[in-house]
XYZ file of C-alpha atoms in Angstrom:
734
model
C 267.686 -68.633 -25.394
C 270.441 -68.782 -27.965
C 273.956 -70.049 -28.397
C 276.384 -70.158 -31.249
C 274.973 -73.379 -32.695
C 271.256 -73.251 -31.771
C 268.384 -70.849 -31.265
C 265.574 -71.760 -28.856
C 262.214 -70.033 -28.419
C 259.502 -70.677 -25.833
C 255.783 -69.995 -26.229
C 255.782 -70.419 -29.997
C 252.407 -71.320 -31.512
C 251.517 -73.570 -34.421
C 248.089 -73.376 -36.059
C 246.232 -76.622 -36.752
C 242.666 -76.514 -38.078
C 241.804 -73.317 -36.290
C 243.488 -74.115 -32.948
C 246.776 -72.622 -31.771
C 249.089 -75.073 -29.992
C 251.994 -73.758 -27.953
C 255.354 -75.433 -27.898
C 259.122 -75.050 -28.108
C 261.023 -74.244 -31.275
C 264.685 -75.139 -31.674
C 266.693 -74.101 -34.732
C 270.082 -75.712 -35.203
C 272.501 -76.432 -38.023
C 270.805 -79.759 -38.658
C 267.319 -78.303 -39.027
C 264.221 -77.003 -37.237
C 262.488 -78.938 -34.441
C 259.096 -78.001 -32.960
C 257.619 -79.901 -30.020
C 253.910 -79.579 -29.261
C 253.376 -79.155 -25.510
C 249.868 -80.614 -25.624
C 250.345 -83.729 -27.717
C 254.125 -84.140 -27.480
C 254.306 -84.499 -31.252
C 257.647 -83.431 -32.749
C 258.041 -81.877 -36.218
C 261.581 -82.407 -37.428
C 262.490 -80.387 -40.521
C 265.875 -81.160 -42.002
C 267.972 -78.138 -42.991
C 268.751 -79.630 -46.392
C 265.000 -79.848 -47.226
C 264.254 -76.160 -46.596
C 263.086 -74.257 -49.661
C 261.899 -70.856 -48.391
C 261.657 -68.770 -45.208
C 259.309 -65.790 -44.903
C 258.686 -63.265 -42.124
C 255.169 -61.833 -41.604
C 253.543 -59.334 -39.283
C 250.415 -61.077 -37.933
C 247.923 -60.661 -35.116
C 250.027 -62.623 -32.598
C 253.305 -60.752 -33.017
C 255.356 -62.048 -35.937
C 255.235 -65.302 -37.903
C 257.935 -67.479 -39.444
C 256.826 -69.409 -42.541
C 259.004 -72.341 -43.581
C 258.550 -74.216 -46.873
C 260.064 -77.541 -47.839
C 261.133 -78.818 -51.230
C 258.301 -81.357 -51.082
C 255.763 -78.515 -50.985
C 254.841 -78.799 -47.302
C 254.497 -75.512 -45.423
C 254.874 -74.878 -41.685
C 253.980 -71.657 -39.865
C 255.111 -70.620 -36.382
C 253.640 -67.602 -34.552
C 254.623 -65.775 -31.379
C 257.956 -64.178 -32.325
C 258.994 -60.683 -31.286
C 260.182 -57.978 -33.617
C 263.652 -58.175 -32.081
C 263.938 -61.849 -33.091
C 264.185 -61.005 -36.804
C 267.864 -60.072 -36.757
C 268.896 -63.243 -34.894
C 266.844 -65.485 -37.181
C 268.007 -63.744 -40.353
C 271.697 -64.048 -39.456
C 271.357 -67.678 -38.321
C 269.408 -68.806 -41.434
C 271.770 -66.981 -43.763
C 274.832 -68.446 -42.038
C 273.685 -72.087 -41.684
C 271.168 -72.623 -44.509
C 272.536 -70.137 -47.059
C 269.053 -68.656 -47.444
C 267.550 -65.231 -47.057
C 264.740 -64.538 -44.597
C 262.342 -62.462 -46.695
C 259.937 -59.963 -45.166
C 256.418 -60.208 -46.601
C 253.352 -58.062 -46.081
C 249.736 -59.168 -45.958
C 246.888 -57.300 -47.615
C 244.647 -55.678 -45.009
C 242.259 -53.892 -47.378
C 239.435 -56.236 -46.531
C 238.325 -56.752 -50.126
C 236.509 -59.955 -51.065
C 237.537 -59.785 -54.720
C 240.908 -61.112 -55.737
C 242.852 -63.915 -57.348
C 242.942 -67.531 -56.156
C 246.387 -69.098 -56.534
C 247.274 -72.698 -55.765
C 250.740 -72.892 -54.244
C 251.425 -76.507 -53.414
C 249.229 -77.536 -50.449
C 248.000 -73.926 -49.957
C 245.233 -71.903 -51.571
C 246.311 -68.247 -51.454
C 243.783 -65.460 -51.976
C 245.757 -62.452 -53.279
C 244.704 -58.819 -53.570
C 247.006 -56.577 -55.630
C 249.687 -59.275 -55.602
C 249.608 -59.365 -51.804
C 248.257 -62.359 -49.936
C 245.126 -61.668 -47.903
C 244.808 -65.193 -46.438
C 245.911 -68.753 -47.109
C 243.938 -71.967 -46.729
C 245.704 -75.316 -46.135
C 243.997 -77.667 -48.560
C 244.666 -80.524 -46.179
C 241.919 -79.089 -43.943
C 239.278 -79.470 -46.665
C 236.856 -82.323 -46.031
C 234.462 -81.789 -48.959
C 234.295 -79.780 -52.183
C 231.064 -79.142 -54.107
C 230.406 -77.151 -57.287
C 227.432 -75.399 -58.837
C 227.088 -73.178 -61.916
C 229.638 -70.500 -60.959
C 230.439 -71.430 -57.341
C 232.762 -73.729 -55.484
C 231.926 -74.589 -51.838
C 234.623 -75.862 -49.497
C 233.856 -77.651 -46.212
C 236.533 -78.092 -43.553
C 237.495 -80.611 -40.902
C 236.527 -79.552 -37.387
C 238.897 -79.360 -34.449
C 237.457 -79.855 -30.953
C 240.257 -77.741 -29.443
C 239.365 -74.658 -31.511
C 237.092 -72.089 -29.876
C 235.846 -70.902 -33.273
C 235.872 -73.161 -36.340
C 235.568 -72.350 -40.031
C 232.770 -74.553 -41.344
C 232.357 -73.538 -44.986
C 233.691 -71.076 -47.562
C 232.218 -70.284 -50.990
C 234.075 -68.867 -53.985
C 232.417 -67.240 -56.976
C 234.365 -68.176 -60.106
C 233.508 -66.043 -63.179
C 233.387 -67.744 -66.581
C 236.432 -67.642 -68.823
C 235.692 -65.209 -71.643
C 238.906 -65.888 -73.550
C 238.528 -69.674 -73.731
C 234.902 -70.817 -73.198
C 235.858 -74.490 -73.638
C 237.746 -74.509 -70.321
C 235.468 -74.662 -67.310
C 237.172 -72.594 -64.542
C 234.844 -74.033 -61.876
C 235.882 -77.609 -62.671
C 239.542 -76.605 -62.805
C 239.203 -74.975 -59.370
C 237.517 -78.144 -58.055
C 240.225 -80.420 -59.458
C 243.015 -78.359 -57.893
C 241.301 -78.508 -54.499
C 240.598 -82.258 -54.651
C 244.188 -82.951 -55.654
C 245.465 -81.683 -52.288
C 242.395 -82.060 -50.057
C 242.354 -84.496 -47.153
C 239.441 -86.536 -48.456
C 239.672 -90.292 -47.966
C 238.588 -92.285 -50.966
C 238.863 -96.059 -50.865
C 240.145 -96.732 -54.349
C 241.699 -100.049 -55.257
C 242.202 -103.144 -53.144
C 243.426 -103.157 -49.572
C 247.004 -104.212 -48.911
C 245.791 -106.705 -46.315
C 242.728 -107.463 -44.173
C 242.597 -108.675 -40.547
C 239.270 -110.360 -39.798
C 237.276 -109.990 -36.564
C 239.866 -108.316 -34.349
C 238.724 -107.626 -30.792
C 238.693 -103.899 -30.111
C 238.326 -102.480 -26.588
C 237.911 -98.820 -27.622
C 235.730 -98.384 -29.569
C 234.234 -101.595 -28.227
C 233.366 -104.418 -30.599
C 234.864 -106.654 -33.267
C 236.088 -105.009 -36.457
C 237.585 -106.014 -39.772
C 240.780 -103.970 -40.130
C 241.647 -103.113 -43.719
C 245.059 -101.629 -44.441
C 245.218 -99.120 -47.331
C 248.279 -97.162 -48.500
C 247.173 -93.883 -46.862
C 244.582 -94.811 -44.245
C 243.224 -97.514 -41.958
C 239.635 -98.711 -42.337
C 237.722 -100.239 -39.396
C 234.599 -102.043 -40.567
C 232.173 -103.167 -37.845
C 228.586 -104.330 -37.698
C 227.318 -100.871 -36.702
C 230.050 -98.298 -37.375
C 232.830 -97.734 -39.896
C 235.900 -95.589 -39.229
C 238.580 -94.325 -41.597
C 241.799 -93.236 -39.918
C 244.477 -91.432 -41.973
C 247.972 -92.444 -41.007
C 248.781 -88.755 -40.470
C 246.509 -88.772 -37.394
C 248.548 -91.493 -35.647
C 250.800 -90.065 -32.928
C 252.228 -93.142 -31.227
C 252.062 -96.934 -31.175
C 252.254 -99.051 -27.988
C 252.606 -102.806 -27.529
C 251.846 -103.748 -23.908
C 251.736 -107.213 -22.292
C 248.736 -108.101 -20.136
C 249.439 -108.893 -16.503
C 248.312 -112.503 -16.966
C 251.097 -112.962 -19.591
C 248.589 -114.583 -21.961
C 247.290 -111.496 -23.785
C 248.685 -108.384 -25.459
C 247.393 -104.832 -25.918
C 248.153 -102.914 -29.116
C 247.397 -99.204 -28.544
C 247.232 -96.543 -31.262
C 247.249 -92.890 -30.109
C 245.231 -90.626 -32.418
C 245.002 -86.867 -32.946
C 242.415 -85.842 -33.993
C 240.441 -88.619 -32.296
C 237.801 -90.966 -33.666
C 234.392 -89.272 -33.585
C 231.185 -91.157 -32.890
C 228.418 -88.651 -32.243
C 229.521 -86.617 -29.240
C 231.983 -89.309 -28.115
C 235.690 -88.980 -28.864
C 238.123 -91.886 -28.888
C 241.722 -90.669 -28.569
C 243.042 -94.232 -28.487
C 242.403 -97.343 -30.542
C 243.052 -100.420 -28.378
C 243.209 -103.927 -29.831
C 243.484 -107.031 -27.634
C 245.158 -110.250 -28.797
C 245.834 -113.684 -27.399
C 249.473 -114.747 -27.478
C 248.523 -118.258 -28.540
C 246.649 -117.097 -31.664
C 248.715 -117.457 -34.865
C 248.022 -116.578 -38.486
C 249.529 -116.512 -41.975
C 249.139 -113.280 -43.977
C 249.726 -112.611 -47.662
C 250.037 -108.975 -48.806
C 248.565 -107.795 -52.083
C 251.943 -106.355 -53.043
C 254.739 -107.611 -55.187
C 258.173 -108.394 -53.823
C 259.548 -105.301 -55.584
C 256.964 -103.009 -53.937
C 257.735 -104.453 -50.501
C 261.436 -103.843 -51.036
C 261.082 -100.351 -52.533
C 258.236 -98.781 -50.533
C 258.880 -100.406 -47.163
C 262.635 -100.980 -47.381
C 262.319 -104.698 -46.723
C 260.376 -104.257 -43.456
C 257.471 -106.252 -44.892
C 257.431 -109.517 -46.826
C 254.771 -110.723 -49.187
C 254.044 -113.684 -46.923
C 254.308 -113.455 -43.144
C 253.351 -115.897 -40.397
C 253.453 -115.809 -36.614
C 251.388 -114.517 -33.674
C 248.603 -112.157 -34.731
C 249.763 -109.308 -32.492
C 253.275 -109.405 -33.984
C 252.026 -109.250 -37.580
C 249.513 -106.435 -36.868
C 252.101 -104.346 -35.042
C 254.697 -104.964 -37.742
C 252.353 -103.887 -40.543
C 251.173 -100.793 -38.650
C 254.738 -99.762 -37.864
C 255.684 -99.938 -41.543
C 252.590 -98.098 -42.788
C 252.656 -95.299 -40.181
C 256.470 -95.105 -40.115
C 256.599 -94.656 -36.340
C 258.384 -96.607 -33.641
C 256.502 -98.920 -31.300
C 256.795 -98.111 -27.595
C 257.118 -101.088 -25.243
C 257.574 -101.215 -21.436
C 261.090 -100.551 -20.250
C 263.012 -101.880 -17.279
C 260.203 -101.497 -14.730
C 259.050 -104.725 -13.102
C 256.336 -104.785 -10.458
C 255.941 -107.052 -7.471
C 254.398 -109.755 -9.673
C 257.359 -109.637 -12.051
C 255.372 -107.986 -14.856
C 255.393 -104.489 -16.331
C 251.758 -103.823 -15.360
C 250.471 -102.466 -12.044
C 246.870 -103.360 -11.221
C 244.866 -100.314 -10.159
C 241.599 -98.430 -10.654
C 240.829 -95.047 -12.152
C 237.477 -93.668 -11.049
C 235.052 -96.609 -11.367
C 237.039 -98.673 -13.871
C 239.761 -101.227 -13.169
C 242.794 -101.471 -15.418
C 246.584 -101.541 -15.600
C 249.149 -98.772 -15.231
C 252.361 -99.174 -17.279
C 255.401 -97.088 -16.257
C 257.308 -96.414 -19.491
C 260.706 -94.894 -20.126
C 259.227 -91.471 -20.884
C 255.767 -91.550 -19.375
C 252.845 -93.532 -17.968
C 250.004 -95.178 -19.863
C 246.808 -96.569 -18.345
C 244.535 -99.053 -20.097
C 241.875 -99.355 -20.710
C 238.810 -97.431 -19.468
C 239.470 -94.627 -20.113
C 242.906 -94.874 -21.761
C 245.316 -92.245 -20.402
C 248.822 -91.386 -21.602
C 250.894 -88.983 -19.507
C 254.350 -87.913 -20.648
C 257.024 -86.952 -18.141
C 257.373 -83.504 -19.715
C 253.745 -82.649 -18.854
C 253.872 -84.011 -15.283
C 254.283 -81.468 -12.508
C 254.568 -83.907 -9.592
C 253.402 -87.269 -8.280
C 251.970 -88.162 -4.890
C 251.694 -91.373 -2.866
C 248.569 -91.327 -0.679
C 247.076 -93.819 1.746
C 244.203 -95.906 0.455
C 240.736 -94.809 1.532
C 238.983 -98.181 1.518
C 241.764 -100.363 2.956
C 245.165 -100.047 4.586
C 246.462 -102.808 2.302
C 246.426 -100.466 -0.712
C 247.584 -96.968 -1.605
C 246.765 -94.336 -4.227
C 249.145 -92.973 -6.848
C 248.321 -89.415 -7.938
C 249.797 -87.655 -10.968
C 249.376 -83.893 -11.273
C 250.009 -82.278 -14.649
C 251.302 -78.784 -15.317
C 247.835 -77.757 -16.503
C 246.471 -78.492 -13.009
C 244.674 -81.773 -13.792
C 245.143 -84.585 -11.269
C 244.811 -88.251 -12.194
C 244.314 -90.653 -9.267
C 245.090 -94.357 -9.654
C 243.720 -96.129 -6.584
C 243.627 -99.627 -5.054
C 247.296 -100.365 -5.771
C 248.688 -103.205 -3.676
C 251.026 -102.154 -0.902
C 253.781 -104.434 -2.216
C 254.037 -102.277 -5.358
C 254.986 -99.144 -3.399
C 258.734 -99.757 -3.269
C 259.024 -100.576 -6.975
C 256.921 -97.597 -8.045
C 258.721 -95.201 -5.709
C 262.127 -96.313 -6.974
C 260.936 -95.818 -10.548
C 259.750 -92.238 -9.953
C 262.970 -91.453 -8.092
C 265.154 -92.814 -10.885
C 263.212 -90.783 -13.442
C 263.795 -87.638 -11.347
C 260.088 -86.942 -10.956
C 259.099 -84.641 -8.118
C 257.327 -86.497 -5.305
C 254.821 -84.126 -3.733
C 254.633 -85.545 -0.197
C 258.403 -85.869 -0.036
C 259.017 -82.137 0.258
C 261.275 -81.960 -2.785
C 261.691 -78.697 -4.666
C 260.823 -78.323 -8.325
C 264.304 -77.126 -9.125
C 265.681 -80.529 -8.102
C 263.573 -82.407 -10.672
C 264.336 -82.952 -14.334
C 262.814 -80.616 -16.898
C 261.628 -83.021 -19.586
C 260.747 -80.112 -21.862
C 264.449 -79.811 -22.584
C 265.547 -83.093 -24.120
C 269.264 -82.429 -23.691
C 269.117 -80.657 -20.367
C 268.641 -82.226 -16.979
C 270.122 -82.336 -13.495
C 271.194 -85.481 -11.715
C 269.810 -85.798 -8.236
C 270.911 -88.206 -5.537
C 268.206 -90.422 -4.141
C 266.999 -89.274 -0.733
C 266.127 -91.620 2.108
C 262.374 -92.082 2.624
C 261.484 -93.534 6.026
C 257.913 -94.293 5.018
C 259.099 -96.209 1.979
C 261.548 -98.259 4.038
C 258.847 -99.135 6.572
C 256.387 -100.200 3.886
C 259.083 -102.285 2.189
C 259.843 -104.047 5.458
C 256.172 -104.718 6.162
C 255.616 -106.039 2.647
C 258.615 -108.375 2.951
C 257.527 -109.703 6.346
C 253.899 -110.080 5.285
C 252.663 -107.732 8.008
C 249.526 -105.720 7.366
C 248.301 -102.590 9.052
C 245.184 -104.472 10.129
C 247.272 -106.600 12.502
C 249.011 -103.554 13.935
C 245.852 -101.625 14.711
C 244.161 -102.112 18.082
C 240.670 -103.668 18.193
C 240.048 -102.930 21.866
C 239.968 -99.157 21.653
C 240.145 -96.393 19.079
C 243.517 -94.829 18.430
C 243.952 -91.066 18.369
C 244.803 -89.523 15.005
C 247.808 -87.234 14.882
C 247.275 -84.244 12.615
C 250.113 -82.370 10.989
C 249.328 -78.786 10.017
C 251.100 -79.395 6.700
C 248.209 -81.566 5.582
C 250.028 -84.892 5.592
C 247.962 -86.402 8.383
C 244.340 -87.371 8.637
C 242.497 -84.094 8.359
C 239.035 -85.631 8.021
C 239.020 -86.821 11.626
C 240.223 -83.472 12.880
C 237.564 -81.532 10.999
C 234.760 -83.069 13.059
C 236.456 -84.447 16.172
C 237.679 -81.733 18.460
C 238.741 -84.348 21.033
C 241.323 -85.888 18.765
C 244.882 -85.795 19.999
C 247.079 -83.279 18.179
C 250.874 -83.471 18.134
C 252.936 -80.290 18.103
C 256.697 -80.138 17.950
C 256.768 -76.720 19.605
C 255.352 -77.947 22.927
C 257.761 -80.032 25.046
C 255.043 -81.273 27.370
C 253.040 -82.633 24.466
C 256.156 -84.420 23.219
C 256.363 -86.239 26.552
C 252.719 -87.275 26.286
C 253.360 -88.535 22.782
C 256.267 -90.661 24.033
C 254.065 -92.114 26.781
C 251.419 -92.974 24.194
C 254.014 -94.775 22.090
C 255.186 -96.771 25.123
C 251.619 -97.853 25.874
C 251.122 -98.948 22.270
C 254.349 -100.982 22.395
C 253.239 -102.681 25.620
C 249.907 -103.546 24.022
C 251.671 -104.956 20.980
C 253.872 -107.153 23.208
C 250.910 -108.521 25.165
C 248.951 -109.112 21.961
C 248.753 -112.759 20.747
C 250.605 -113.635 17.574
C 247.533 -114.913 15.741
C 243.882 -114.128 16.081
C 241.368 -116.868 16.585
C 238.746 -117.212 13.910
C 235.059 -117.810 14.426
C 233.174 -120.732 12.965
C 232.150 -118.677 9.940
C 235.765 -117.837 9.095
C 235.698 -114.250 10.326
C 237.969 -112.768 12.961
C 236.754 -112.844 16.530
C 236.815 -109.298 17.804
C 236.372 -107.968 21.299
C 233.731 -105.428 22.124
C 235.029 -101.914 22.513
C 234.689 -100.266 25.877
C 232.016 -97.622 26.004
C 233.223 -94.117 26.639
C 232.072 -92.650 29.942
C 229.898 -89.602 29.162
C 230.838 -88.088 32.542
C 234.568 -88.182 31.765
C 236.173 -84.752 31.298
C 236.817 -83.493 27.782
C 240.407 -83.907 26.564
C 242.635 -80.895 26.246
C 243.340 -79.368 22.844
C 246.535 -77.981 21.372
C 247.102 -74.431 20.225
C 246.509 -75.321 16.574
C 243.192 -77.043 17.322
C 241.928 -74.128 19.420
C 242.850 -71.728 16.634
C 241.195 -73.978 14.027
C 237.904 -74.152 15.972
C 237.852 -70.362 16.180
C 238.623 -69.754 12.496
C 236.873 -72.719 10.831
C 233.751 -70.729 9.907
C 235.865 -67.978 8.305
C 237.834 -70.539 6.311
C 234.619 -72.056 4.993
C 233.370 -68.635 3.899
C 236.640 -67.909 2.105
C 236.647 -71.367 0.441
C 233.002 -72.388 -0.086
C 233.834 -75.110 -2.616
C 236.611 -76.728 -0.568
C 236.124 -80.209 0.876
C 236.774 -81.230 4.464
C 240.301 -82.366 3.692
C 241.113 -79.228 1.701
C 239.925 -77.021 4.585
C 242.327 -78.851 6.905
C 245.230 -78.392 4.482
C 244.468 -74.690 4.053
C 244.341 -74.276 7.824
C 247.670 -76.079 8.196
C 249.328 -73.780 5.673
C 248.012 -70.672 7.438
C 249.148 -71.983 10.823
C 252.672 -72.593 9.536
C 252.783 -69.108 8.092
C 251.877 -67.503 11.430
C 254.673 -66.021 13.504
C 255.526 -66.880 17.115
C 253.803 -63.743 18.369
C 250.538 -64.723 16.667
C 250.723 -68.248 18.082
C 251.514 -67.065 21.626
C 247.859 -66.373 22.481
C 246.725 -69.848 21.429
C 249.666 -71.599 23.076
C 248.734 -69.885 26.359
C 245.136 -71.044 25.938
C 246.373 -74.556 25.242
C 248.365 -74.604 28.504
C 245.327 -73.377 30.427
C 243.161 -76.022 28.803
C 245.722 -78.668 29.723
C 245.685 -77.555 33.389
C 241.898 -77.630 33.288
C 241.918 -81.179 31.972
C 244.462 -82.288 34.576
C 242.376 -80.928 37.481
C 239.124 -82.264 36.060
C 240.680 -85.708 35.557
C 241.872 -85.847 39.183
C 238.391 -84.953 40.411
C 236.848 -87.506 38.075
C 239.177 -90.285 39.310
C 238.503 -89.422 42.973
C 234.749 -89.397 42.405
C 234.975 -92.705 40.601
C 236.838 -94.292 43.553
C 234.214 -93.005 46.031
C 231.410 -94.432 43.953
C 233.219 -97.770 43.811
C 233.591 -97.965 47.632
C 229.917 -97.067 48.231
C 228.808 -99.756 45.817
C 230.910 -102.291 47.725
C 229.232 -101.387 51.057
C 225.781 -101.720 49.526
C 226.606 -105.180 48.188
C 227.796 -106.317 51.675
C 224.564 -105.082 53.290
C 222.487 -106.886 50.676
C 224.347 -110.128 51.379
C 223.769 -109.865 55.150
C 220.089 -109.183 54.589
C 219.737 -112.288 52.410
C 221.332 -114.440 55.131
C 218.891 -113.130 57.752
C 215.963 -113.878 55.496
C 217.157 -117.422 55.011
C 217.644 -118.133 58.718
C 214.172 -116.785 59.642
C 212.339 -118.819 56.972
C 209.654 -121.262 58.435
C 210.184 -125.029 58.177
C 208.084 -126.708 55.526
C 207.555 -130.108 57.375
C 207.304 -129.820 61.199
C 206.372 -133.536 61.642
C 209.533 -134.778 59.997
C 212.545 -135.323 62.237
C 215.626 -133.387 61.221
C 218.238 -135.295 59.270
C 221.884 -134.555 58.922
C 222.655 -132.438 55.876
C 224.921 -134.249 53.533
C 225.745 -134.268 49.895
C 222.433 -133.956 48.098
C 220.361 -133.472 51.251
C 218.303 -130.673 49.681
C 218.176 -132.320 46.258
C 214.809 -133.277 44.713
C 214.551 -135.413 41.595
C 212.243 -134.435 38.744
C 209.465 -136.935 39.586
C 208.966 -135.409 43.048
C 208.561 -131.779 41.923
C 204.833 -131.919 42.699
C 202.586 -130.684 45.486
C 203.036 -133.277 48.324
C 200.450 -132.031 50.747
C 197.714 -129.509 51.189
C 199.983 -127.489 53.392
C 202.566 -127.129 50.596
C 199.942 -125.976 48.101
C 198.589 -123.427 50.550
C 201.887 -121.550 50.776
C 201.796 -117.956 49.535
C 203.684 -116.589 46.542
C 206.000 -114.688 48.824
C 207.159 -117.947 50.445
C 208.007 -119.412 47.047
C 210.035 -116.343 46.220
C 211.937 -116.720 49.463
C 212.727 -120.321 48.536
C 214.221 -119.227 45.235
C 216.583 -116.619 46.692
C 218.814 -118.984 48.742
C 219.317 -121.152 45.637
C 221.075 -118.291 43.921
C 223.665 -118.184 46.701
C 224.835 -121.716 45.831
C 227.633 -122.833 48.111
C 226.857 -120.199 50.758
C 223.343 -121.578 51.263
C 224.690 -125.122 51.431
C 227.288 -124.179 54.056
C 224.627 -122.450 56.140
C 222.470 -125.578 56.209
C 225.420 -127.697 57.349
C 226.298 -125.406 60.266
C 222.760 -125.007 61.598
C 221.607 -128.589 60.714
C 218.564 -127.113 58.982
C 215.832 -129.376 57.680
C 215.142 -129.667 53.954
C 212.894 -127.046 52.393
C 210.424 -129.597 51.020
C 209.175 -132.600 52.985
C 210.239 -136.094 51.982
C 207.554 -137.991 50.037
C 205.723 -140.743 51.968
C 207.036 -143.598 49.887
C 210.676 -142.611 50.611
C 210.297 -142.424 54.428
C 211.509 -145.996 54.990
C 214.670 -145.444 53.060
C 215.287 -142.224 55.009
C 214.890 -144.111 58.358
C 217.353 -146.745 57.176
C 219.862 -144.071 56.430
C 219.465 -142.684 59.962
C 220.105 -146.111 61.461
C 223.248 -146.519 59.428
C 224.480 -143.154 60.620
C 223.877 -144.150 64.256
C-alpha cells in the first residue's frame, strides 16, 4: 500500500540471530518504522540518520539494506522486484539518497578477504560480498596459531542455528611484527556482544524478592547490562534485550509488581524466562547513592537521575531501570474492577494470579507471566464457569491460533471486563460480531469506530450482581432442569452428547415453541412458591430435599429433528474428528445442521413429529395405567382393614373370670411394673395369640373406638392386688 507521503509493505522479514521475523514496514518522510509481529518491538529509524541504502537479490525475493551514521545496519527481506522503482523514487525524493543495486558473490569459494565494516564482518570474493556476519551475534572469540574461532548466540526461534565458524588467517609476510590473528581478534571483540563486568556498578539493590526466576537476588546496575546475583545462579541481562517495563499494583494495595519483558529470554538449562518479575512492599523505603558524579547524571541521563535518591524501593528501582534502558514504563490505565483496583483475580491452568487490562493489551502475573497485545488478539470469549455458576471464564484467542483461558473470575467482574473489551473494539466471539467491525491494531493510525451493541446476557448478569442474586438460588433443587442446546454451540453440548432425553429447543418448530413457553410458566410458578431464604442445617449447610426418583416405566421423551439427526450421524462425526472432545463434536454438529437446507431437514422434522405423536400416545396410556393401579391399591387397602377388624372382634378373652368393666380413658393401659406373666394361663398362650394382640395396637384410635362400642374386656387380666381398687371404681360408677 502506498500514498504520496508513505510507503507500506506487509510480510516483510527481519533476520535476528538466524530467525526470520515477519512484520510491517512503513517508510515516510520522517523515517523508516518496522514493527515485529511476534514481539511487537518497533524499530524507528530517523530519516536524518540514514547513511546508505542498498538493494540485493537474495533467497527470499529482494532485500533492502539500510545503514545509519552511527554504524548500525538493518536488513529487510521479502520485497518484490517491482518494488524497486517505488522505493528508489521515494528515497531519492525524501532522503536525497540513491538506492544502489548490489550483487552478492555466488561462486561458493571459501577463500577471500575479511573486511570489518562497522558492526559487520564482510567476507568478500573478488570485491563482491559473499556473506556478512553481525558481530553483535558473537558470544565468544578464541585464537590459536593461525586460526580465529567465533561462537554465536543461539536463538530458540531459529530452526537451524550457526554454532561456530573458524577463519584461517595467514601470517603477514610484509610486516612480521604485526600479528594478523590478534588484530582479527581485537576487531571482533570490539564489536562483539560479550558482557564483561569491568569497573564498579552504578548502584546495587540488596536482596530483592524475585518471583521469576524465583529467589532473592542482588541486582547490580552496570552501564550496559543488569547483573542478578543469587545464591545458586547468576544472570547478566544486556539492556538491548529489554522490550518493555511494567509497574503493576497488587490487588491488596500493599504490594507492587515490577515486570521486565525480555527477548531473548533468561536461560537456565532448558527453562526460559521471558519475564523478570520483582515484588516490593509499598511500605519499604530506602536511600540510594549512585557511583556517578553530578555532571555524569546530568549529561548521560539528562537529569533523570540524581546522585542521591530516597523514597519507596519500587519507585527508585523503576526510575533507575527506566533511565538505563531508555524505555517508558507501562502502568494500568482507566480500567477499574469490581473491587476498585486494576487487577482481576483469576486462574490460568493450575496457577492463581491477576489479570491486568492495559491500554494496549493484557498482562497476567505471575505463573506463568503472559503479555498479549491487542494487535495479536483475534477475538475474546466470555464462557460460563465449569466449577461454579458464581464465576466465568475469559478466553483470549490470538491470530496464531493459541487460546489462553483465564478461569474462576468473579461474576461481578463481567460487566467491567465486557465494557473494557467493547471500548477497545475487540471482537467478542460469542457476541456474533464480524471481524470487519473490530479495530485492526496492526495499523496504528487506522481504525473504525463501532457503536456499542446491546448484550442481554451482560445486562442480566449486571442486574444479578447488583441485587446479590446467585444462580444457585435460581436453580431448582427438587428436580433436574432440562438443558436447551443451540446448534450454534452456545449451549451446553456436554449434556446433549450423552443424554438423548434432554429437551432441545428449535425455533423452526411452532409446537416446540409452545412447549418451551409452558416450561417457562412452570418455572415461574415454582419460583413464586419458593421461600425467600433456605433453612440451614445444624452444621451450617443448606437443607435440601430429596429428588424424586424417575419412573423407569415412564415413556421416553420425544426428540427434535436436530437430536435425531445427531444420533444418526454421531459415529461419522467421531470418525471424521477423532481428536475432538465432546463439546467440540457438539459444536461441529451444530455448524453442519445450520448449513443444511430445508429440504435436507425435512426428513428429520417429519421423524420428529412422528416421535412427538408417539410420546403423546404413550404418555396417555401411561397416565391411564397409573390411575388404574392407584384405584386397585386403594381397594386392597380397604379389604386389609376389614380383615383386621374381623380378627380383632373374634379374638378370645384373656380373663373369663373377671367381670367386664366399662372402657374408659386408659382402660387397656398397663404400667411398666405389671408387664409380667400374671397367671399360668397367660404364659401358656401361643405365639400366634401374641401376634394378634400386637396388630390392634397399630390401629390406635380405631381399636380404642371398637372397644368402647362393644364394651370389650381388657386384653390382659387385672393383677390380684388391684382388684379392690377396680371394685371401688365400679361402685362409684353405679
